[in-house]
mmCIF file of C-alpha atoms and ligand atoms in Angstrom:
data_model
loop_
_atom_site.group_PDB
_atom_site.id
_atom_site.type_symbol
_atom_site.label_atom_id
_atom_site.label_comp_id
_atom_site.label_asym_id
_atom_site.label_seq_id
_atom_site.Cartn_x
_atom_site.Cartn_y
_atom_site.Cartn_z
ATOM 1 C CA MET R 1 0.000 0.000 0.000
ATOM 2 C CA ALA R 2 2.737 2.423 1.045
ATOM 3 C CA ASP R 3 4.757 1.510 -2.055
ATOM 4 C CA ARG R 4 1.766 2.147 -4.255
ATOM 5 C CA ARG R 5 1.175 5.527 -2.639
ATOM 6 C CA ASP R 6 4.834 6.423 -3.127
ATOM 7 C CA PHE R 7 4.653 5.413 -6.768
ATOM 8 C CA LEU R 8 1.590 7.578 -7.381
ATOM 9 C CA LYS R 9 3.220 10.499 -5.602
ATOM 10 C CA ALA R 10 6.327 10.036 -7.736
ATOM 11 C CA SER R 11 4.436 10.523 -10.941
ATOM 12 C CA LEU R 12 2.776 13.634 -9.530
ATOM 13 C CA LEU R 13 5.612 15.313 -7.718
ATOM 14 C CA GLY R 14 8.741 14.381 -9.578
ATOM 15 C CA ALA R 15 11.807 12.774 -8.118
ATOM 16 C CA SER R 16 13.220 15.429 -5.784
ATOM 17 C CA ALA R 17 9.900 16.406 -4.286
ATOM 18 C CA LEU R 18 9.233 12.727 -3.718
ATOM 19 C CA ALA R 19 12.492 12.303 -1.821
ATOM 20 C CA VAL R 20 11.444 14.883 0.772
ATOM 21 C CA ALA R 21 7.831 13.775 0.895
ATOM 22 C CA SER R 22 8.601 10.127 1.301
ATOM 23 C CA GLN R 23 11.252 10.803 3.951
ATOM 24 C CA THR R 24 8.777 12.743 6.036
ATOM 25 C CA SER R 25 6.049 10.205 5.586
ATOM 26 C CA THR R 26 8.420 7.359 6.454
ATOM 27 C CA VAL R 27 9.327 9.022 9.744
ATOM 28 C CA ARG R 28 5.705 9.701 10.555
ATOM 29 C CA ALA R 29 4.660 6.233 9.474
ATOM 30 C CA ALA R 30 7.463 4.697 11.532
ATOM 31 C CA SER R 31 6.564 6.406 14.785
ATOM 32 C CA LYS R 32 2.881 5.802 14.262
ATOM 33 C CA SER R 33 3.175 2.200 13.129
ATOM 34 C CA ALA R 34 5.713 1.313 15.831
ATOM 35 C CA ALA R 35 3.482 2.313 18.727
ATOM 36 C CA GLY R 36 3.261 -0.574 21.153
ATOM 37 C CA ALA R 37 6.091 -2.492 19.524
ATOM 38 C CA ARG R 38 8.991 -3.685 21.696
ATOM 39 C CA VAL R 39 11.896 -6.077 21.403
ATOM 40 C CA ILE R 40 14.029 -7.548 24.172
ATOM 41 C CA SER R 41 16.983 -9.877 24.108
ATOM 42 C CA THR R 42 19.548 -11.514 26.311
ATOM 43 C CA TRP R 43 22.879 -9.933 27.263
ATOM 44 C CA ASP R 44 24.553 -6.719 26.184
ATOM 45 C CA PHE R 45 25.107 -7.878 22.610
ATOM 46 C CA GLY R 46 21.318 -7.819 22.451
ATOM 47 C CA ILE R 47 21.517 -4.034 22.054
ATOM 48 C CA ALA R 48 22.821 -4.230 18.478
ATOM 49 C CA ALA R 49 20.538 -7.163 17.726
ATOM 50 C CA ASN R 50 17.519 -5.254 19.015
ATOM 51 C CA GLN R 51 18.337 -2.293 16.811
ATOM 52 C CA ALA R 52 18.265 -4.541 13.747
ATOM 53 C CA ALA R 53 14.957 -6.004 14.910
ATOM 54 C CA TRP R 54 13.660 -2.509 15.551
ATOM 55 C CA SER R 55 14.326 -1.536 11.948
ATOM 56 C CA VAL R 56 11.638 -4.087 11.066
ATOM 57 C CA LEU R 57 9.225 -3.174 13.860
ATOM 58 C CA ALA R 58 9.538 0.561 13.209
ATOM 59 C CA GLN R 59 8.238 0.034 9.692
ATOM 60 C CA GLY R 60 5.192 -1.750 11.079
ATOM 61 C CA GLY R 61 6.795 -5.110 10.260
ATOM 62 C CA HIS R 62 5.964 -8.519 11.681
ATOM 63 C CA ALA R 63 7.465 -9.639 14.995
ATOM 64 C CA LEU R 64 8.601 -12.882 13.373
ATOM 65 C CA ASP R 65 10.646 -11.015 10.759
ATOM 66 C CA ALA R 66 12.004 -8.736 13.463
ATOM 67 C CA VAL R 67 13.380 -11.528 15.656
ATOM 68 C CA GLU R 68 14.893 -13.358 12.714
ATOM 69 C CA THR R 69 16.596 -10.176 11.494
ATOM 70 C CA GLY R 70 17.710 -9.252 14.995
ATOM 71 C CA VAL R 71 19.455 -12.460 16.004
ATOM 72 C CA MET R 72 21.319 -12.575 12.715
ATOM 73 C CA VAL R 73 23.486 -9.727 14.040
ATOM 74 C CA PRO R 74 25.294 -11.749 16.753
ATOM 75 C CA GLU R 75 25.250 -14.776 14.434
ATOM 76 C CA ALA R 76 27.464 -12.768 12.085
ATOM 77 C CA ASP R 77 29.581 -11.056 14.751
ATOM 78 C CA LEU R 78 33.129 -12.386 14.653
ATOM 79 C CA LYS R 79 33.788 -11.057 18.153
ATOM 80 C CA ASN R 80 30.974 -13.118 19.610
ATOM 81 C CA HIS R 81 32.346 -16.586 20.268
ATOM 82 C CA SER R 82 29.150 -18.262 21.241
ATOM 83 C CA VAL R 83 26.605 -17.491 18.563
ATOM 84 C CA GLY R 84 26.904 -18.364 14.886
ATOM 85 C CA ARG R 85 30.102 -17.832 12.915
ATOM 86 C CA ALA R 86 33.225 -17.680 15.101
ATOM 87 C CA GLY R 87 31.428 -19.608 17.832
ATOM 88 C CA TYR R 88 33.735 -21.742 19.948
ATOM 89 C CA PRO R 89 33.752 -25.324 18.689
ATOM 90 C CA ASP R 90 32.955 -28.585 20.423
ATOM 91 C CA ARG R 91 35.567 -30.803 22.058
ATOM 92 C CA ASP R 92 36.632 -32.121 18.654
ATOM 93 C CA GLY R 93 36.917 -28.738 16.950
ATOM 94 C CA HIS R 94 33.559 -28.589 15.125
ATOM 95 C CA VAL R 95 31.420 -25.453 15.329
ATOM 96 C CA SER R 96 27.907 -26.788 15.767
ATOM 97 C CA LEU R 97 24.931 -24.478 16.059
ATOM 98 C CA ASP R 98 21.479 -24.657 17.652
ATOM 99 C CA ALA R 99 18.586 -22.322 16.822
ATOM 100 C CA SER R 100 14.827 -22.049 17.056
ATOM 101 C CA ILE R 101 12.096 -19.649 16.036
ATOM 102 C CA MET R 102 8.463 -19.524 17.093
ATOM 103 C CA ASP R 103 5.396 -17.557 16.109
ATOM 104 C CA ALA R 104 2.374 -16.589 18.172
ATOM 105 C CA ASP R 105 0.147 -19.300 16.718
ATOM 106 C CA GLY R 106 2.455 -22.145 17.737
ATOM 107 C CA SER R 107 4.236 -22.452 14.406
ATOM 108 C CA CYS R 108 7.865 -23.217 15.084
ATOM 109 C CA GLY R 109 11.039 -24.551 13.565
ATOM 110 C CA ALA R 110 14.466 -25.477 14.858
ATOM 111 C CA VAL R 111 17.851 -26.906 13.966
ATOM 112 C CA ALA R 112 20.295 -28.579 16.289
ATOM 113 C CA ALA R 113 23.966 -29.485 15.934
ATOM 114 C CA LEU R 114 23.993 -27.831 12.531
ATOM 115 C CA GLU R 115 27.452 -27.286 11.071
ATOM 116 C CA HIS R 116 28.785 -25.037 8.289
ATOM 117 C CA ILE R 117 25.779 -22.746 7.956
ATOM 118 C CA ALA R 118 26.341 -19.186 9.122
ATOM 119 C CA HIS R 119 22.738 -18.307 9.943
ATOM 120 C CA PRO R 120 21.023 -21.253 11.608
ATOM 121 C CA ILE R 121 18.040 -19.069 12.506
ATOM 122 C CA GLN R 122 17.195 -18.756 8.815
ATOM 123 C CA VAL R 123 17.320 -22.516 8.439
ATOM 124 C CA ALA R 124 15.084 -22.886 11.509
ATOM 125 C CA ARG R 125 12.558 -20.615 9.850
ATOM 126 C CA ARG R 126 12.696 -22.682 6.669
ATOM 127 C CA VAL R 127 12.058 -25.825 8.734
ATOM 128 C CA MET R 128 9.012 -24.075 10.139
ATOM 129 C CA GLU R 129 7.683 -22.816 6.840
ATOM 130 C CA ARG R 130 8.734 -25.432 4.321
ATOM 131 C CA THR R 131 8.591 -28.768 6.098
ATOM 132 C CA PRO R 132 5.976 -30.614 8.126
ATOM 133 C CA HIS R 133 8.566 -30.939 10.919
ATOM 134 C CA VAL R 134 9.736 -28.876 13.845
ATOM 135 C CA LEU R 135 13.343 -29.929 14.422
ATOM 136 C CA LEU R 136 16.106 -31.109 12.101
ATOM 137 C CA VAL R 137 19.488 -32.162 13.456
ATOM 138 C CA GLY R 138 23.079 -32.678 12.363
ATOM 139 C CA GLU R 139 23.714 -34.082 8.895
ATOM 140 C CA GLY R 140 20.029 -33.970 7.971
ATOM 141 C CA ALA R 141 19.747 -30.338 8.969
ATOM 142 C CA LEU R 142 22.811 -29.526 6.848
ATOM 143 C CA GLN R 143 21.406 -31.469 3.895
ATOM 144 C CA PHE R 144 18.144 -29.553 4.181
ATOM 145 C CA ALA R 145 19.966 -26.221 4.416
ATOM 146 C CA LEU R 146 21.999 -26.967 1.300
ATOM 147 C CA GLU R 147 18.860 -28.029 -0.557
ATOM 148 C CA GLN R 148 17.368 -24.693 0.436
ATOM 149 C CA GLY R 149 20.280 -22.862 -1.143
ATOM 150 C CA PHE R 150 22.325 -21.982 1.938
ATOM 151 C CA LYS R 151 26.074 -21.880 1.441
ATOM 152 C CA LYS R 152 28.391 -24.362 3.138
ATOM 153 C CA GLU R 153 31.120 -22.451 4.951
ATOM 154 C CA GLU R 154 33.917 -22.907 7.445
ATOM 155 C CA LEU R 155 32.671 -21.241 10.619
ATOM 156 C CA LEU R 156 35.733 -21.906 12.750
ATOM 157 C CA THR R 157 37.792 -18.712 12.713
ATOM 158 C CA PRO R 158 41.526 -18.696 13.460
ATOM 159 C CA GLU R 159 40.755 -16.955 16.744
ATOM 160 C CA SER R 160 38.249 -19.599 17.865
ATOM 161 C CA GLU R 161 40.559 -22.359 16.727
ATOM 162 C CA ALA R 162 43.379 -20.871 18.789
ATOM 163 C CA ALA R 163 41.119 -20.726 21.856
ATOM 164 C CA TRP R 164 40.134 -24.352 21.338
ATOM 165 C CA LYS R 165 43.764 -25.465 21.001
ATOM 166 C CA GLU R 166 44.581 -23.592 24.166
ATOM 167 C CA TRP R 167 41.731 -25.363 25.914
ATOM 168 C CA LEU R 168 42.953 -28.733 24.640
ATOM 169 C CA LYS R 169 46.126 -28.247 26.682
ATOM 170 C CA THR R 170 44.156 -28.691 29.874
ATOM 171 C CA ALA R 171 40.871 -29.988 28.461
ATOM 172 C CA GLN R 172 38.906 -29.226 31.582
ATOM 173 C CA TYR R 173 35.270 -28.838 30.827
ATOM 174 C CA GLN R 174 33.730 -26.529 33.359
ATOM 175 C CA PRO R 175 30.823 -24.281 32.421
ATOM 176 C CA SER R 176 31.250 -20.942 34.119
ATOM 177 C CA VAL R 177 28.805 -18.344 35.311
ATOM 178 C CA ASN R 178 28.104 -15.422 32.981
ATOM 179 C CA SER R 179 30.772 -16.284 30.460
ATOM 180 C CA GLU R 180 28.800 -14.061 28.113
ATOM 181 C CA VAL R 181 29.889 -11.050 30.090
ATOM 182 C CA HIS R 182 33.428 -12.058 31.046
ATOM 183 C CA ASP R 183 34.550 -13.426 27.739
ATOM 184 C CA TYR R 184 32.662 -11.515 25.115
ATOM 185 C CA GLY R 185 35.155 -10.156 22.649
ATOM 186 C CA LYS R 186 38.169 -11.799 24.268
ATOM 187 C CA THR R 187 40.335 -14.445 22.724
ATOM 188 C CA GLY R 188 42.056 -17.648 23.702
ATOM 189 C CA ILE R 189 40.313 -18.364 26.972
ATOM 190 C CA PRO R 190 41.233 -21.867 28.111
ATOM 191 C CA GLY R 191 38.772 -24.290 29.731
ATOM 192 C CA GLY R 192 36.382 -22.914 32.286
ATOM 193 C CA LYS R 193 35.557 -19.622 30.599
ATOM 194 C CA GLY R 194 33.614 -18.844 27.470
ATOM 195 C CA ASN R 195 31.760 -22.091 27.830
ATOM 196 C CA HIS R 196 28.285 -20.915 26.999
ATOM 197 C CA ASP R 197 26.220 -18.110 25.587
ATOM 198 C CA THR R 198 23.003 -17.489 23.687
ATOM 199 C CA ILE R 199 20.892 -14.777 22.198
ATOM 200 C CA GLY R 200 17.222 -15.209 22.953
ATOM 201 C CA MET R 201 15.018 -12.488 21.511
ATOM 202 C CA LEU R 202 11.315 -11.783 22.025
ATOM 203 C CA ALA R 203 9.265 -9.168 20.201
ATOM 204 C CA ILE R 204 5.798 -7.775 20.002
ATOM 205 C CA ASP R 205 4.912 -5.767 16.942
ATOM 206 C CA ALA R 206 2.581 -2.805 16.553
ATOM 207 C CA GLN R 207 -0.274 -5.170 15.807
ATOM 208 C CA GLY R 208 0.281 -7.023 19.049
ATOM 209 C CA ARG R 209 1.805 -10.131 17.446
ATOM 210 C CA LEU R 210 4.428 -11.937 19.521
ATOM 211 C CA ALA R 211 7.354 -13.976 18.240
ATOM 212 C CA GLY R 212 10.671 -15.286 19.516
ATOM 213 C CA ALA R 213 14.021 -16.562 18.291
ATOM 214 C CA CYS R 214 16.963 -18.188 19.995
ATOM 215 C CA THR R 215 20.393 -19.041 18.574
ATOM 216 C CA THR R 216 23.706 -20.231 19.969
ATOM 217 C CA SER R 217 26.815 -22.276 19.372
ATOM 218 C CA GLY R 218 26.051 -23.778 22.761
ATOM 219 C CA MET R 219 28.600 -24.604 25.356
ATOM 220 C CA ALA R 220 32.151 -24.276 24.177
ATOM 221 C CA TRP R 221 34.078 -27.553 24.142
ATOM 222 C CA LYS R 222 30.867 -29.577 24.499
ATOM 223 C CA LEU R 223 30.765 -33.235 23.527
ATOM 224 C CA ARG R 224 30.180 -33.706 19.823
ATOM 225 C CA GLY R 225 26.445 -34.077 19.279
ATOM 226 C CA ARG R 226 25.478 -32.266 22.462
ATOM 227 C CA VAL R 227 22.280 -30.246 22.040
ATOM 228 C CA GLY R 228 21.347 -27.511 24.484
ATOM 229 C CA ASP R 229 18.040 -25.890 25.344
ATOM 230 C CA SER R 230 18.056 -23.258 22.596
ATOM 231 C CA PRO R 231 16.598 -25.392 19.769
ATOM 232 C CA ILE R 232 14.191 -27.244 22.055
ATOM 233 C CA ILE R 233 10.764 -25.668 21.840
ATOM 234 C CA GLY R 234 9.481 -25.252 25.384
ATOM 235 C CA ALA R 235 12.995 -25.245 26.847
ATOM 236 C CA GLY R 236 15.032 -22.409 25.287
ATOM 237 C CA LEU R 237 12.055 -20.720 23.638
ATOM 238 C CA TYR R 238 8.296 -20.714 23.854
ATOM 239 C CA VAL R 239 5.643 -18.381 22.461
ATOM 240 C CA ASP R 240 1.902 -18.429 22.948
ATOM 241 C CA GLY R 241 0.142 -15.453 21.406
ATOM 242 C CA GLU R 242 -2.655 -15.637 23.990
ATOM 243 C CA VAL R 243 -0.256 -15.345 26.906
ATOM 244 C CA GLY R 244 3.314 -14.326 26.193
ATOM 245 C CA ALA R 245 6.778 -15.529 25.283
ATOM 246 C CA ALA R 246 9.904 -16.666 27.093
ATOM 247 C CA THR R 247 13.480 -17.553 26.310
ATOM 248 C CA SER R 248 16.520 -18.623 28.279
ATOM 249 C CA THR R 249 20.268 -18.474 28.500
ATOM 250 C CA GLY R 250 22.744 -20.392 30.592
ATOM 251 C CA VAL R 251 23.285 -24.078 31.220
ATOM 252 C CA GLY R 252 20.858 -25.658 28.795
ATOM 253 C CA GLU R 253 20.686 -29.000 30.545
ATOM 254 C CA GLU R 254 19.021 -27.363 33.561
ATOM 255 C CA VAL R 255 16.533 -25.558 31.346
ATOM 256 C CA ILE R 256 15.622 -28.721 29.440
ATOM 257 C CA ARG R 257 15.126 -30.659 32.692
ATOM 258 C CA ASN R 258 12.468 -28.151 33.692
ATOM 259 C CA ALA R 259 10.893 -27.305 30.311
ATOM 260 C CA GLY R 260 11.908 -23.795 31.334
ATOM 261 C CA SER R 261 10.432 -21.426 28.762
ATOM 262 C CA PHE R 262 7.166 -23.353 28.602
ATOM 263 C CA LEU R 263 6.997 -23.157 32.372
ATOM 264 C CA VAL R 264 7.496 -19.385 32.321
ATOM 265 C CA VAL R 265 4.684 -18.945 29.790
ATOM 266 C CA GLU R 266 2.360 -21.221 31.762
ATOM 267 C CA LEU R 267 3.081 -19.259 34.937
ATOM 268 C CA MET R 268 2.196 -16.033 33.119
ATOM 269 C CA ARG R 269 -1.002 -17.735 31.983
ATOM 270 C CA GLN R 270 -1.814 -18.301 35.657
ATOM 271 C CA GLY R 271 -1.448 -14.586 36.327
ATOM 272 C CA ARG R 272 2.223 -14.076 37.204
ATOM 273 C CA THR R 273 4.000 -11.020 35.862
ATOM 274 C CA PRO R 274 6.877 -11.799 33.480
ATOM 275 C CA GLN R 275 9.427 -11.270 36.263
ATOM 276 C CA GLU R 276 7.507 -13.387 38.785
ATOM 277 C CA ALA R 277 7.180 -16.167 36.219
ATOM 278 C CA CYS R 278 10.913 -16.070 35.438
ATOM 279 C CA ARG R 279 11.729 -16.104 39.142
ATOM 280 C CA GLU R 280 9.544 -19.111 39.816
ATOM 281 C CA ALA R 281 11.082 -21.042 36.916
ATOM 282 C CA VAL R 282 14.559 -20.219 38.210
ATOM 283 C CA MET R 283 13.571 -21.363 41.705
ATOM 284 C CA ARG R 284 12.342 -24.662 40.267
ATOM 285 C CA ILE R 285 15.850 -25.289 38.935
ATOM 286 C CA VAL R 286 17.494 -24.264 42.186
ATOM 287 C CA LYS R 287 15.143 -26.415 44.246
ATOM 288 C CA LYS R 288 15.830 -29.510 42.181
ATOM 289 C CA ARG R 289 19.600 -29.141 42.236
ATOM 290 C CA PRO R 290 20.490 -26.778 45.063
ATOM 291 C CA ASN R 291 24.193 -27.586 45.213
ATOM 292 C CA ALA R 292 24.842 -27.542 41.471
ATOM 293 C CA SER R 293 22.893 -24.300 41.172
ATOM 294 C CA LYS R 294 25.368 -22.445 43.358
ATOM 295 C CA ASP R 295 27.889 -22.515 40.528
ATOM 296 C CA LEU R 296 25.827 -22.329 37.412
ATOM 297 C CA GLN R 297 23.908 -19.666 35.589
ATOM 298 C CA VAL R 298 20.455 -19.830 34.066
ATOM 299 C CA GLY R 299 18.519 -16.723 33.152
ATOM 300 C CA PHE R 300 14.986 -16.428 31.833
ATOM 301 C CA LEU R 301 13.572 -13.506 29.911
ATOM 302 C CA ALA R 302 9.846 -13.045 29.298
ATOM 303 C CA MET R 303 7.324 -10.770 27.664
ATOM 304 C CA ASN R 304 3.578 -10.993 28.085
ATOM 305 C CA ARG R 305 1.001 -10.285 25.413
ATOM 306 C CA HIS R 306 0.744 -6.676 26.608
ATOM 307 C CA GLY R 307 4.438 -6.145 25.944
ATOM 308 C CA GLU R 308 5.382 -6.078 29.652
ATOM 309 C CA VAL R 309 8.761 -7.644 30.256
ATOM 310 C CA GLY R 310 10.742 -9.229 33.055
ATOM 311 C CA ALA R 311 13.698 -11.479 33.772
ATOM 312 C CA PHE R 312 15.321 -13.447 36.552
ATOM 313 C CA ALA R 313 18.540 -15.423 36.886
ATOM 314 C CA ILE R 314 20.267 -17.735 39.321
ATOM 315 C CA GLN R 315 23.436 -15.660 39.504
ATOM 316 C CA PRO R 316 23.939 -11.917 39.348
ATOM 317 C CA GLY R 317 25.335 -10.499 36.131
ATOM 318 C CA PHE R 318 22.579 -11.401 33.690
ATOM 319 C CA SER R 319 21.216 -8.402 31.825
ATOM 320 C CA TYR R 320 18.862 -7.918 28.948
ATOM 321 C CA ALA R 321 18.502 -5.277 26.263
ATOM 322 C CA VAL R 322 15.236 -3.451 25.609
ATOM 323 C CA CYS R 323 14.262 -1.464 22.552
ATOM 324 C CA ASP R 324 10.983 0.301 21.839
ATOM 325 C CA ALA R 325 9.782 3.660 20.541
ATOM 326 C CA GLY R 326 11.099 5.349 23.701
ATOM 327 C CA ARG R 327 14.529 3.730 24.116
ATOM 328 C CA GLN R 328 16.823 2.184 21.595
ATOM 329 C CA ASP R 329 19.647 0.842 23.721
ATOM 330 C CA GLY R 330 18.370 0.160 27.221
ATOM 331 C CA LEU R 331 20.242 -2.515 29.185
ATOM 332 C CA VAL R 332 18.483 -3.800 32.306
ATOM 333 C CA PRO R 333 20.198 -5.915 34.954
ATOM 334 C CA ALA R 334 18.077 -8.905 35.945
ATOM 335 C CA LYS R 335 17.407 -9.743 39.586
ATOM 336 C CA SER R 336 18.891 -13.005 40.768
ATOM 337 C CA VAL R 337 18.751 -15.639 43.487
ATOM 338 C CA TYR R 338 22.271 -14.996 44.788
HETATM 339 N N1 LIG O 401 21.776 -22.178 26.685
HETATM 340 C C1 LIG O 401 22.886 -22.455 25.830
HETATM 341 C C2 LIG O 401 23.148 -23.914 25.781
HETATM 342 O O1 LIG O 401 23.044 -24.573 26.785
HETATM 343 C C3 LIG O 401 24.123 -21.773 26.211
HETATM 344 C C4 LIG O 401 24.045 -20.502 26.973
HETATM 345 O O2 LIG O 401 23.101 -19.757 26.889
HETATM 346 O O3 LIG O 401 24.952 -20.161 27.704
HETATM 347 O O4 LIG O 401 23.526 -24.396 24.748
#
């Protein structure tokens, strides 16, 4: 519709007049059409991701397109060693990626242990839209991606390879708390640091549609074939347009054990605020494994169908980025158990 209007104006006004007119109308249209839209995502690298998502929401775009566009930013970021290209590899040196995407009506798609494809979130969306399935893994996921026209690439960068070789010297696998914060942008961290990281992103668009996306290279130095929570619908991501959406970051095994994101959404359905729901899901993890929980991080992030947001984590240090018509780069520290 907007394109058609612009075309008609062009024939009437001429090119230069159109440039001014369409600029003004784009700004007006953006602020008007973005009212009520909001995007949130995990960790400080979520700020840049949110801004990419916002470019979709500000045009009145669909939440599903926004989250896909948004999480592609850290997937492509060579300084981010735990999402997409340049992600730290598994124990055997393979970069293997997990991702999922979900729409408000329950449509969803995911890939797990996918190698050689730079944007697993795009493949997850293709699984959702072009197959009768929800989750493709490993070789089959790669085969599907190649059939869909994605390019096979080497995702292990020299920097990530060097970090892996350094780790091999001690080969101690020990997931650490908030590696996202400590290690982001650093190189060559041997075992114990940089073990895990994820971007989970939730958005509501101006029409009130919710969607979510989650993508990660999972825990660094993981066993080959290990799959975390991020591509498991209900664990790392869940969206129900009638209630809200949730996503998680941290030690995926703990999130899977408790169907974490599904639990958060169900708690919101029962009347909890997003933060209360995240807190209760975190407490479920802590209650089941009180000793282990002292040393591990899990954070949940949630948004209800009104666009209200909240988060909670086991350990301090988890933050999430918020972007809406009022703020483009807000970073909010989440409350935590300890
Ligand atoms: N949740 C991710 C996984 O377990 C990693 C993380 O967020 O730290 O694969």
